[in-house]
Coordinates of C-alpha atoms and ligand atoms in Angstrom, one line a residue:
X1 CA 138.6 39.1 75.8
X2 CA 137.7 36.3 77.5
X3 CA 135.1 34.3 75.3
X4 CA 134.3 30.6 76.5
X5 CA 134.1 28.7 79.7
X6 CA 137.1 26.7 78.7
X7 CA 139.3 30.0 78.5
X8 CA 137.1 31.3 82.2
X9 CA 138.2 28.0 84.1
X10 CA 142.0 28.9 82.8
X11 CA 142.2 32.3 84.3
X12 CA 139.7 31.4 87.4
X13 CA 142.1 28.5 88.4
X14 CA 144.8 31.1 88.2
X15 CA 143.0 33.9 90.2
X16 CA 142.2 31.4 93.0
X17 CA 145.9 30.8 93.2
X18 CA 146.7 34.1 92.9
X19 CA 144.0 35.3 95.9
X20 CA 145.3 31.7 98.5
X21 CA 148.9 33.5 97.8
X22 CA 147.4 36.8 99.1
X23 CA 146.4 35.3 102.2
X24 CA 149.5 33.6 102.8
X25 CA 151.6 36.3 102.2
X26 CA 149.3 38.8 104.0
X27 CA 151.4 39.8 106.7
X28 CA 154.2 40.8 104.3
X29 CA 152.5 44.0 103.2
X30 CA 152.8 46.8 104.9
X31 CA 148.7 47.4 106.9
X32 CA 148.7 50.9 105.8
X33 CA 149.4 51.6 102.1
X34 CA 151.8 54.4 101.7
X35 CA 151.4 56.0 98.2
X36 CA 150.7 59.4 98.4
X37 CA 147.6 61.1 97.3
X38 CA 147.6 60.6 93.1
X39 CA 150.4 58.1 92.9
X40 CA 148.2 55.3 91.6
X41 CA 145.6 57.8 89.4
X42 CA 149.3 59.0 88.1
X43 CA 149.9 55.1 87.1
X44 CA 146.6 54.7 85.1
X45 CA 146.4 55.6 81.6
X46 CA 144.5 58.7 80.7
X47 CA 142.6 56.9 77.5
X48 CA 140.7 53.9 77.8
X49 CA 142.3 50.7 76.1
X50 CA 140.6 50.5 72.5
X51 CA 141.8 47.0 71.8
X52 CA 141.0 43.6 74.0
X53 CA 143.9 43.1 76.5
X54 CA 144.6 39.9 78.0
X55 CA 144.0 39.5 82.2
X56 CA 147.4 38.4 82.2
X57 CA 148.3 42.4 81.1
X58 CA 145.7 43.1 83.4
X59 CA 146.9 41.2 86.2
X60 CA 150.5 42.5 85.7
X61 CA 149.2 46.4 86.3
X62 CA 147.2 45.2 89.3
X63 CA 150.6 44.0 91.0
X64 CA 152.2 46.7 89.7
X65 CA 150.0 49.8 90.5
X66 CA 146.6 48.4 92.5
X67 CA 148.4 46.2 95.3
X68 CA 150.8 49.3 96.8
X69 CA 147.5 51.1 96.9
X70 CA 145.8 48.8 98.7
X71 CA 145.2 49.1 102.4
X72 CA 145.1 46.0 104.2
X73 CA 141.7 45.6 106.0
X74 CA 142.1 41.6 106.1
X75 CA 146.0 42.0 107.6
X76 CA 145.9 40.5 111.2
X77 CA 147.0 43.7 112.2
X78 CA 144.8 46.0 111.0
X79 CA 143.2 47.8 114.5
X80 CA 141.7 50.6 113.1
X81 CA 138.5 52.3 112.5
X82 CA 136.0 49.0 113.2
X83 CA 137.2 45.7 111.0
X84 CA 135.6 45.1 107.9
X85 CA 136.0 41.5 107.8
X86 CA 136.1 39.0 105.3
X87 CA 136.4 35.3 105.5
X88 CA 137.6 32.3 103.4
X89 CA 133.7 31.1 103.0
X90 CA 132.7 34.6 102.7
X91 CA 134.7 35.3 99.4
X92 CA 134.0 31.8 98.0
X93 CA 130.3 32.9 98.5
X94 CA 130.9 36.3 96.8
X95 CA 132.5 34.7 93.9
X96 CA 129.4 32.5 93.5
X97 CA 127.5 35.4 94.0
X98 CA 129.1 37.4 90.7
X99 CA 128.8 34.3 88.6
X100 CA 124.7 34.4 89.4
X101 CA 124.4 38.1 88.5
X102 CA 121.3 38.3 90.6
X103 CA 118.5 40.8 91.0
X104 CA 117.6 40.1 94.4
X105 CA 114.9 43.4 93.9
X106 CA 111.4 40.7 93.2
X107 CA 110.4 37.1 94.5
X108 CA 110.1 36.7 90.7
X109 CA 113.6 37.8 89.8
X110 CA 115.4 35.5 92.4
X111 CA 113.3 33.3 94.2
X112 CA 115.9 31.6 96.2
X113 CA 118.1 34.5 97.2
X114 CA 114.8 35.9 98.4
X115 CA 113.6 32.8 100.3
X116 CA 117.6 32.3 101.5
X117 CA 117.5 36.0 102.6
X118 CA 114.1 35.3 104.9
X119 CA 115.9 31.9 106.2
X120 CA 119.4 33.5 107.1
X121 CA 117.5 37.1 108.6
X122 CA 115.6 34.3 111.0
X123 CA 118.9 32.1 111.7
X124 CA 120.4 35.4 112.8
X125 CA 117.3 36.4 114.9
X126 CA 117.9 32.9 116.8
X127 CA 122.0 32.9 116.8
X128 CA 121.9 37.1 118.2
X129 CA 118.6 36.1 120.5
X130 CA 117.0 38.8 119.3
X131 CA 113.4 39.3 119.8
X132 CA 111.2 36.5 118.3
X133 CA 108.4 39.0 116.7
X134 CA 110.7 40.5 114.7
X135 CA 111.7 40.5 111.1
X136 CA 114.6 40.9 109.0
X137 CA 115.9 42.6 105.7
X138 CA 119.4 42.7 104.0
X139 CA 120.3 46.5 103.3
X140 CA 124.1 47.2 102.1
X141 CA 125.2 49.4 105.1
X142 CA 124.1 50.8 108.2
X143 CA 123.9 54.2 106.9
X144 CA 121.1 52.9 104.5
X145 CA 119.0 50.7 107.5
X146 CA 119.2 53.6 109.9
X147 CA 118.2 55.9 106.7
X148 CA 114.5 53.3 106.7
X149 CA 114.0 53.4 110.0
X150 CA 114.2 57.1 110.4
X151 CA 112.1 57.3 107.3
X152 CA 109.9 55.3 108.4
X153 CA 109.5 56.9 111.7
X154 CA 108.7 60.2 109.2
X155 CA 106.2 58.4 108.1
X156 CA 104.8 56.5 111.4
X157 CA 104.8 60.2 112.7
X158 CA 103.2 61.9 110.1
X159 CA 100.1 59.3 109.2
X160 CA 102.0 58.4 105.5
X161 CA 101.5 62.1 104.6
X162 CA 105.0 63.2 103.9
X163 CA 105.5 60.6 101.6
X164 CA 102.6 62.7 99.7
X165 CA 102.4 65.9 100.1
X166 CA 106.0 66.7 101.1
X167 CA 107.5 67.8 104.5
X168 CA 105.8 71.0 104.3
X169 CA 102.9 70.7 106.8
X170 CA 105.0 68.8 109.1
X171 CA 108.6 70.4 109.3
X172 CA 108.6 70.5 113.1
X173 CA 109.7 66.4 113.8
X174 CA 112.8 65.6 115.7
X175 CA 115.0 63.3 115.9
X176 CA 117.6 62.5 119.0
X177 CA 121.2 60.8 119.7
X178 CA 123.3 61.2 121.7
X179 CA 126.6 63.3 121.2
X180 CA 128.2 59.9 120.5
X181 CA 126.3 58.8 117.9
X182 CA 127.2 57.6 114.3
X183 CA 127.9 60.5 111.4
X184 CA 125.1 57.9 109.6
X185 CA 122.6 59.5 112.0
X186 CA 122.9 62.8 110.8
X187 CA 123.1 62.0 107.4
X188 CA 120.3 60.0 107.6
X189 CA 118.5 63.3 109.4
X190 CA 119.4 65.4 106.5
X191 CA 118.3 62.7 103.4
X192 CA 115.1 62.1 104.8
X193 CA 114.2 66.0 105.5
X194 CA 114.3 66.4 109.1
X195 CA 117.1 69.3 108.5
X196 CA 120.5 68.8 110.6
X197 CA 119.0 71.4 113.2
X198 CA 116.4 68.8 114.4
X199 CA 118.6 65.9 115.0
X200 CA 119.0 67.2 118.8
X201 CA 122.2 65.5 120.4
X202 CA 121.9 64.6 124.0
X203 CA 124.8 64.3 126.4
X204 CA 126.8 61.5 127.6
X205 CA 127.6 60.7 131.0
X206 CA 131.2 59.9 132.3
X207 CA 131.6 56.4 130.1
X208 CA 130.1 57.9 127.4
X209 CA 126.4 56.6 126.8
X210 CA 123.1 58.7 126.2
X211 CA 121.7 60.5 129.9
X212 CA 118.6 59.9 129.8
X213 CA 117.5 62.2 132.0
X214 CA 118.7 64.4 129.9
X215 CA 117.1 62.8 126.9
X216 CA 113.6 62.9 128.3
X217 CA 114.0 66.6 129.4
X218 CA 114.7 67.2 125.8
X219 CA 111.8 65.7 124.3
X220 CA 109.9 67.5 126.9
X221 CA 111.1 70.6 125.8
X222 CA 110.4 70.1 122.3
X223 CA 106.9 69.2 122.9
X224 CA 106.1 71.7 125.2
X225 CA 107.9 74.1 122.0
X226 CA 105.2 72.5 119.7
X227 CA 107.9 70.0 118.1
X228 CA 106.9 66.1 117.5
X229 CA 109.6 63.6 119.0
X230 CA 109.7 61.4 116.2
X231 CA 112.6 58.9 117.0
X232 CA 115.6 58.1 119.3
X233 CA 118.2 56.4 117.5
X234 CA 120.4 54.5 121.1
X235 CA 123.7 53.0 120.1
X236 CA 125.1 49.5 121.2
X237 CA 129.0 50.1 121.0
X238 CA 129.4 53.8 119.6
X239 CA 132.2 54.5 117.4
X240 CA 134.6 56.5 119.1
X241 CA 134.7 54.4 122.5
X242 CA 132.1 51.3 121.8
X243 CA 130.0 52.6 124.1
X244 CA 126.5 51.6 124.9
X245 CA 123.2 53.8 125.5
X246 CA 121.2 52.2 128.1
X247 CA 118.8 50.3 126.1
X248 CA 115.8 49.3 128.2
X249 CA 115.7 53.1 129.8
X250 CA 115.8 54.4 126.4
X251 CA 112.9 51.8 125.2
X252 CA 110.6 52.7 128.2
X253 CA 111.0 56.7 127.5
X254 CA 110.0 56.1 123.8
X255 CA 107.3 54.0 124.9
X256 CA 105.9 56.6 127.7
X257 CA 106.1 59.2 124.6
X258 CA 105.1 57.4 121.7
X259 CA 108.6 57.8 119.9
X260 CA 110.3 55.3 117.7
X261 CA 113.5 53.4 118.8
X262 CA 115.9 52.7 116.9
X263 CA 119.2 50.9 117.8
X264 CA 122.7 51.1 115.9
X265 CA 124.5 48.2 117.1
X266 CA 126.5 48.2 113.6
X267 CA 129.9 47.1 115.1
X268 CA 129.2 45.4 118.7
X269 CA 125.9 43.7 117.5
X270 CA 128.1 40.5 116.6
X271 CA 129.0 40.3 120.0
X272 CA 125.4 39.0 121.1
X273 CA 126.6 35.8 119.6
X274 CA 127.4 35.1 123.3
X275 CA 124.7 34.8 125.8
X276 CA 127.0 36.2 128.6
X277 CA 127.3 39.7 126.1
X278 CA 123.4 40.2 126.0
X279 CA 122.6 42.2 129.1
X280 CA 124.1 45.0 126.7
X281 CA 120.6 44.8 124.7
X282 CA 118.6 44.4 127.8
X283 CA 115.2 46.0 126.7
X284 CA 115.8 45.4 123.1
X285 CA 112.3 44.3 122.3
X286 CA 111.1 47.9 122.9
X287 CA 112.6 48.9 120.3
X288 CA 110.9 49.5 116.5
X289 CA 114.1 48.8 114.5
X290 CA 117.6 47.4 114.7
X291 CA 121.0 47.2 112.5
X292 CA 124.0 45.8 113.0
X293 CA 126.8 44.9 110.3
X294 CA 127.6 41.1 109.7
X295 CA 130.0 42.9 107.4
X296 CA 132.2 44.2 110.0
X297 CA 133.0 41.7 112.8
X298 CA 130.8 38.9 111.6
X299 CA 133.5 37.6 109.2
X300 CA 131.0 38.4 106.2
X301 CA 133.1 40.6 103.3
X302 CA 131.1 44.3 102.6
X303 CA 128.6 44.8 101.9
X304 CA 125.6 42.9 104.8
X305 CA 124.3 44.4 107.4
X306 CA 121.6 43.5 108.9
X307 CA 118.3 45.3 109.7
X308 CA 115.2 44.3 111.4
X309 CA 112.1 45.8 112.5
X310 CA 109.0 45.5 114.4
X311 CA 106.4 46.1 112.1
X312 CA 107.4 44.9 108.6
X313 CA 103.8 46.5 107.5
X314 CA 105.4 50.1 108.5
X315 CA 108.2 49.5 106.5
X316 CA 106.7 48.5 103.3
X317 CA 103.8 50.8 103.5
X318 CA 107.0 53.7 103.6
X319 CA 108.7 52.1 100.7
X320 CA 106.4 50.4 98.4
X321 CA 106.0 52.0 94.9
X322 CA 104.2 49.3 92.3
X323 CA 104.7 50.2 88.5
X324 CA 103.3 48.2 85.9
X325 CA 106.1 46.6 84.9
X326 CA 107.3 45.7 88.3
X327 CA 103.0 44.0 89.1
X328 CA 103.5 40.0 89.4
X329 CA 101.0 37.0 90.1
X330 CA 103.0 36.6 93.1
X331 CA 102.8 39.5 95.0
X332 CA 101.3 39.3 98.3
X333 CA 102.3 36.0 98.6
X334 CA 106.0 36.6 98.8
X335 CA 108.5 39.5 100.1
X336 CA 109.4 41.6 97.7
X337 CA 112.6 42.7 99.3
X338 CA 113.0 46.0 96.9
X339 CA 109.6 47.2 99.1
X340 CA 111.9 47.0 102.3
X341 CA 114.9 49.7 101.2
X342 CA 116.2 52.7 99.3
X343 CA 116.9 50.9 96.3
X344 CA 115.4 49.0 93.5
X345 CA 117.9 46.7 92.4
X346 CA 119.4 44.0 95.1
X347 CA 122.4 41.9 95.5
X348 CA 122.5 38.6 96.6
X349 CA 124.0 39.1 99.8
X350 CA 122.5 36.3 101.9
X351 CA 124.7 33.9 99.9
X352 CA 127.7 34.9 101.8
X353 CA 125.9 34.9 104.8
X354 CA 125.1 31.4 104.3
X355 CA 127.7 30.2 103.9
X356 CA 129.8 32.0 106.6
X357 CA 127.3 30.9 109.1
X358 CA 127.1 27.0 107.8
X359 CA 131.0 27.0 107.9
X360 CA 132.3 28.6 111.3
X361 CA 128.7 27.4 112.6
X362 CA 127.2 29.2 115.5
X363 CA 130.3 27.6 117.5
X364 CA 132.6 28.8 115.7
X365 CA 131.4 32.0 115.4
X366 CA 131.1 32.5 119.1
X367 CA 134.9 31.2 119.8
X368 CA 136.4 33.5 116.9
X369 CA 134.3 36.6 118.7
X370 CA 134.8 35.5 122.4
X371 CA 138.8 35.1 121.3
X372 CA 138.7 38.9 120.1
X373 CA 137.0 39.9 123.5
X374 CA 139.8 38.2 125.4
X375 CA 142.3 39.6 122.7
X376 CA 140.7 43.5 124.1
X377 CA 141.1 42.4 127.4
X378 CA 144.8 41.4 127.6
X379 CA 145.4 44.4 125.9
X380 CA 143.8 46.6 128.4
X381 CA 145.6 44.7 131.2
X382 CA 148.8 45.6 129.3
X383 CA 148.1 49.2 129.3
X384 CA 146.5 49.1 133.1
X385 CA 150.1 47.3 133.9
X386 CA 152.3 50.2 131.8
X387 CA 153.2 53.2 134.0
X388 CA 153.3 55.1 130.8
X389 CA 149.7 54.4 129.2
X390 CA 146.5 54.8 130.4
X391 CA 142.8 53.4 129.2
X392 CA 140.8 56.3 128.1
X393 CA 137.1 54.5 128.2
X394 CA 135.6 51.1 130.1
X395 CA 136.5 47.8 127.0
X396 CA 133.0 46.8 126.5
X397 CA 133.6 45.1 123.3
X398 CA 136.8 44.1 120.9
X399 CA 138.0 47.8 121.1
X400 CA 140.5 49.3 123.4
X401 CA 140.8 53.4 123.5
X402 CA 143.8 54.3 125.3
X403 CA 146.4 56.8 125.1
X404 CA 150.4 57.7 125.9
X405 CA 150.6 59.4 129.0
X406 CA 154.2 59.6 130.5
X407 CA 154.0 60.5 133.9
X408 CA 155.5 63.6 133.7
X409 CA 153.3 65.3 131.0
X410 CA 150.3 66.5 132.3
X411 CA 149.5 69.5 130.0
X412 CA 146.3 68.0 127.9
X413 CA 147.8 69.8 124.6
X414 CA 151.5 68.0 124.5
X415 CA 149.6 64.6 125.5
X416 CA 147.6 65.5 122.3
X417 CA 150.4 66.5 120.2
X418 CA 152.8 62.9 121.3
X419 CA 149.7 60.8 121.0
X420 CA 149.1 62.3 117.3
X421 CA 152.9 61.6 116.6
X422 CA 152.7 58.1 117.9
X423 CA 149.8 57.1 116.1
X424 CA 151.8 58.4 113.0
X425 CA 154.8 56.6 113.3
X426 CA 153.2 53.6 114.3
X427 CA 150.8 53.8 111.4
X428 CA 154.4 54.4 109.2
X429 CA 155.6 51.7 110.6
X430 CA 153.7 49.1 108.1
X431 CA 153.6 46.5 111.3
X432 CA 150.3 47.4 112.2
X433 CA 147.5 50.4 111.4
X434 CA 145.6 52.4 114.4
X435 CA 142.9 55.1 114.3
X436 CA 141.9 58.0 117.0
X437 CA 139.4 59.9 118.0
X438 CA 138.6 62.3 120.5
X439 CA 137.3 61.7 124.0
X440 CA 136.3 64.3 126.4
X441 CA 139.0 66.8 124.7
X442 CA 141.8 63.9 124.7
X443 CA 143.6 62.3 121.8
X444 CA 142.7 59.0 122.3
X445 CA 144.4 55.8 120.0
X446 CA 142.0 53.0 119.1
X447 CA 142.5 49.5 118.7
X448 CA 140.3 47.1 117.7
X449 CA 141.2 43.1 118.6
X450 CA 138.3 41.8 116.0
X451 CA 140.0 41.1 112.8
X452 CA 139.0 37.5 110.7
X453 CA 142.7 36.5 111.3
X454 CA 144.1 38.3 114.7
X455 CA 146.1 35.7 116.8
X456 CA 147.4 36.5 120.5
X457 CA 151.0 36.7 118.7
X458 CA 149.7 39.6 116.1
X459 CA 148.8 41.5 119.1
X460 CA 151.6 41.5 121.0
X461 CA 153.7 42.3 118.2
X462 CA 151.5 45.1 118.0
X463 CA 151.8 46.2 121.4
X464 CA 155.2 45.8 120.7
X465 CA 155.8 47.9 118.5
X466 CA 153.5 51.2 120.7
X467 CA 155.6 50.6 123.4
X468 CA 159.0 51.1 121.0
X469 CA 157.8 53.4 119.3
X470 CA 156.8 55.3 122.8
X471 CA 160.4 54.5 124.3
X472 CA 162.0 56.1 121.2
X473 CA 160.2 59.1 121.0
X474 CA 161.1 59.2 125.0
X475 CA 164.5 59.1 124.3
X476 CA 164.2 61.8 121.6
X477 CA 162.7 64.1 123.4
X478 CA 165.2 63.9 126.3
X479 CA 168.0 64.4 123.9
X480 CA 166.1 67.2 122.6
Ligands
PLP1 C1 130.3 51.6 111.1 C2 129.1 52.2 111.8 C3 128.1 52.8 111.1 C4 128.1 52.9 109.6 O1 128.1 51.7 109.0 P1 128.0 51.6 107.3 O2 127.6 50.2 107.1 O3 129.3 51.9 106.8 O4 127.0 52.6 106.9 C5 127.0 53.3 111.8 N1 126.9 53.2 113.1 C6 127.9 52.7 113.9 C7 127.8 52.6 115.4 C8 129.0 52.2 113.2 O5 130.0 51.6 114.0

């Protein structure tokens, strides 16, 4: 075992060699690791080691049976699901971050990654344009910020009485999203008590954002059924297509109702970076809470994402809980960020955050992001230009959902089936890793242009390779 910082600075000079050769060599693993389900449990020994093995040993087994079952989210040419980036700064900042060990959960625990996390929360406030009166938190995902603002809501909703006496007296709140929305949301519905059945989805029109008209006939409903409309969760940049719920229309219903907004920007929230982005969020200061993820496309490794609200008071009045042990001098005076989530204990996270945002800078943060949003659009251009593809939804952001469509398939179930087999043999491939999903009824591939280290040459590669890959399954089928 390692004993002594002489031995630590041996093996730490290593691994930093060892993690500079991964990014050099990144584009030599395949994007999409290809063991099969078990293979690398199947490598593992059954027993844990009794005896002290060296990290060389160690290091050995993770070439040997970790790195095949590794999936390469940093690889330039990983387009799938949304990024989850890292950066050079970002892991030098996360290494830091394990050396501290901090409890980030008290002032008293960590004063300065709780005074960091206020500074960086307000940086991002100014670098997004968000609105001025609002405040910020660190949470680890989106699924747990859209988890406190729904709670919250709960509690908004109910005077603070569900946090006492239960959901008993009060089991007839809803929530609404549109058909779109994030899994996160229902999750979220279901942890906090609501009950799936009162999360009430609301249509999309024809680019796939929340109708409101729709959305306000359904809150009228419920209310004239007895329900309380408790909140609206909109989304800026869905999942499926990166679609965005119009904001300001959604802001002025809630408002009209007395309904809290939330917004789930998690992916395309990054892209307010750039003034010329932001009439996407027109209206956002009606709303009572927002999260996007600096861990996906703002270069920032997992876990970060961002949360702010409104009302800080609302929060902490849903989350506070003061044991003895936890009572300090201090209180009052400082935030005590474990009053502002889920969970007690807290990692430092706005150390990465710092020091992503001190070295791209602002600037260079808006270039990287404005880069991926030219990246989406030549891409698009490609497929509006190929007699063969077609887009499937309007390229708001860094995400292009098209699909195969020779011209003389028309039958919506064989388009499914070839689109399925090209994503597949693409994904085989190793050159590059897509995702789908399903629009309107259509199998519809996804590629996202927002990776850290995505250069025009990594996406025409890609492109590449879908239009090969499309040719030879062509030529199959006519053989066939
Ligand atoms: C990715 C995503 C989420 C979930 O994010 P986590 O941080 O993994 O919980 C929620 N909503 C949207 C729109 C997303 O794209």
């Amino acid at each position: 075992m390692i004993k002594d910082p002489s031995e630590f600075r041996f093996e730490a000079h290593r691994m930093a060699d060892r993690i500079a050769d991964y990014f050099e060599e990144i584009t030599r693993y395949p994007v999409k690791s290809r063991v099969k389900p078990g293979e690398v449990l199947s490598l593992l020994p059954e027993l844990p080691p009794e005896s002290p093995e060296p990290i060389s040993g160690i290091m050995a087994d993770f070439e040997r049976v970790i790195m095949p079952g590794i999936t390469h989210w940093q690889h330039p040419n990983f387009h799938a699901y949304f990024p989850a980036n890292s950066s050079y700064a970002s892991v030098l900042a996360e290494w830091l971050t394990a050396a501290l060990g901090q409890q980030a959960m008290i002032w008293e625990t960590s004063p300065a990654a709780t005074e960091l996390e206020e500074r960086v929360m307000q940086w991002m406030k100014q670098m997004f344009g968000l609105p001025e009166h609002w405040t910020g938190v660190l949470q680890d995902t989106a699924s747990a910020s859209t988890l406190a603002a729904l709670l919250t809501a709960r509690e908004k909703a109910s005077g603070f009485s569900i946090n006492e006496e239960g959901f008993a007296a009060n089991s007839k709140l809803r929530i609404y999203a549109s058909s779109e929305t994030h899994s996160s949301i229902e999750k979220a519905a279901r942890i906090a008590g609501f009950g799936r059945k009162n999360l009430v989805k609301i249509p999309v029109d024809e680019v796939f954002a929340l109708d409101t008209a729709a959305l306000e006939e359904a809150i009228l409903r419920d209310k004239a059924a007895g329900y309380t409309p408790c909140c609206v969760v909109a989304t800026i940049g869905t999942t499926g297509s990166a679609a965005v719920d119009p904001v300001r229309k959604t802001g002025e219903i809630c408002s009209k109702y007395n309904i809290w907004l939330h917004i789930d920007a998690a992916f395309a929230g990054t892209a307010l970076v750039l003034p010329e982005m932001r009439h996407f969020a027109d209206g956002l200061e009606l709303a009572d809470s927002y999260v996007f993820n600096p861990h996906k496309w703002m270069f920032t490794n997992f876990d970060a994402s961002a949360y702010f609200v409104r009302d800080p008071e609302m929060l902490i009045r849903t989350f506070e809980i003061l044991p003895e042990y936890l009572k300090t001098r201090t209180r009052g005076k400082v935030n005590d960020y474990r009053d502002w989530g889920v969970a007690l204990g807290r990692r430092f996270r706005a150390l990465k955050l710092w020091f992503v945002i001190r070295n791209y800078g602002t600037e260079g943060i808006r270039t990287t992001v404005r880069k991926h949003l030219d990246l989406a659009c030549w891409l698009s251009d490609q497929i509006q230009r190929s007699a063969d593809f077609e887009l499937l939804a309007p390229v708001n952001f860094s995400l292009v959902c098209f699909r195969y469509k020779p011209g003389h398939i028309t039958d919506k179930e064989t388009l499914n089936q070839i689109n399925q087999q090209l994503l597949t043999r693409v994904n085989e491939s190793g050159n590059l890793y897509l995702s789908h999903t399903m629009l309107n009824g259509s199998f519809c591939l996804r590629m996202v242009t927002a990776q850290t280290y995505l250069e025009k040459h990594h996406l025409e590669k890609a492109w590449h390779v879908v239009l090969e890959t499309s040719k030879t399954m062509s030529d199959e089928r006519n053989m066939g």
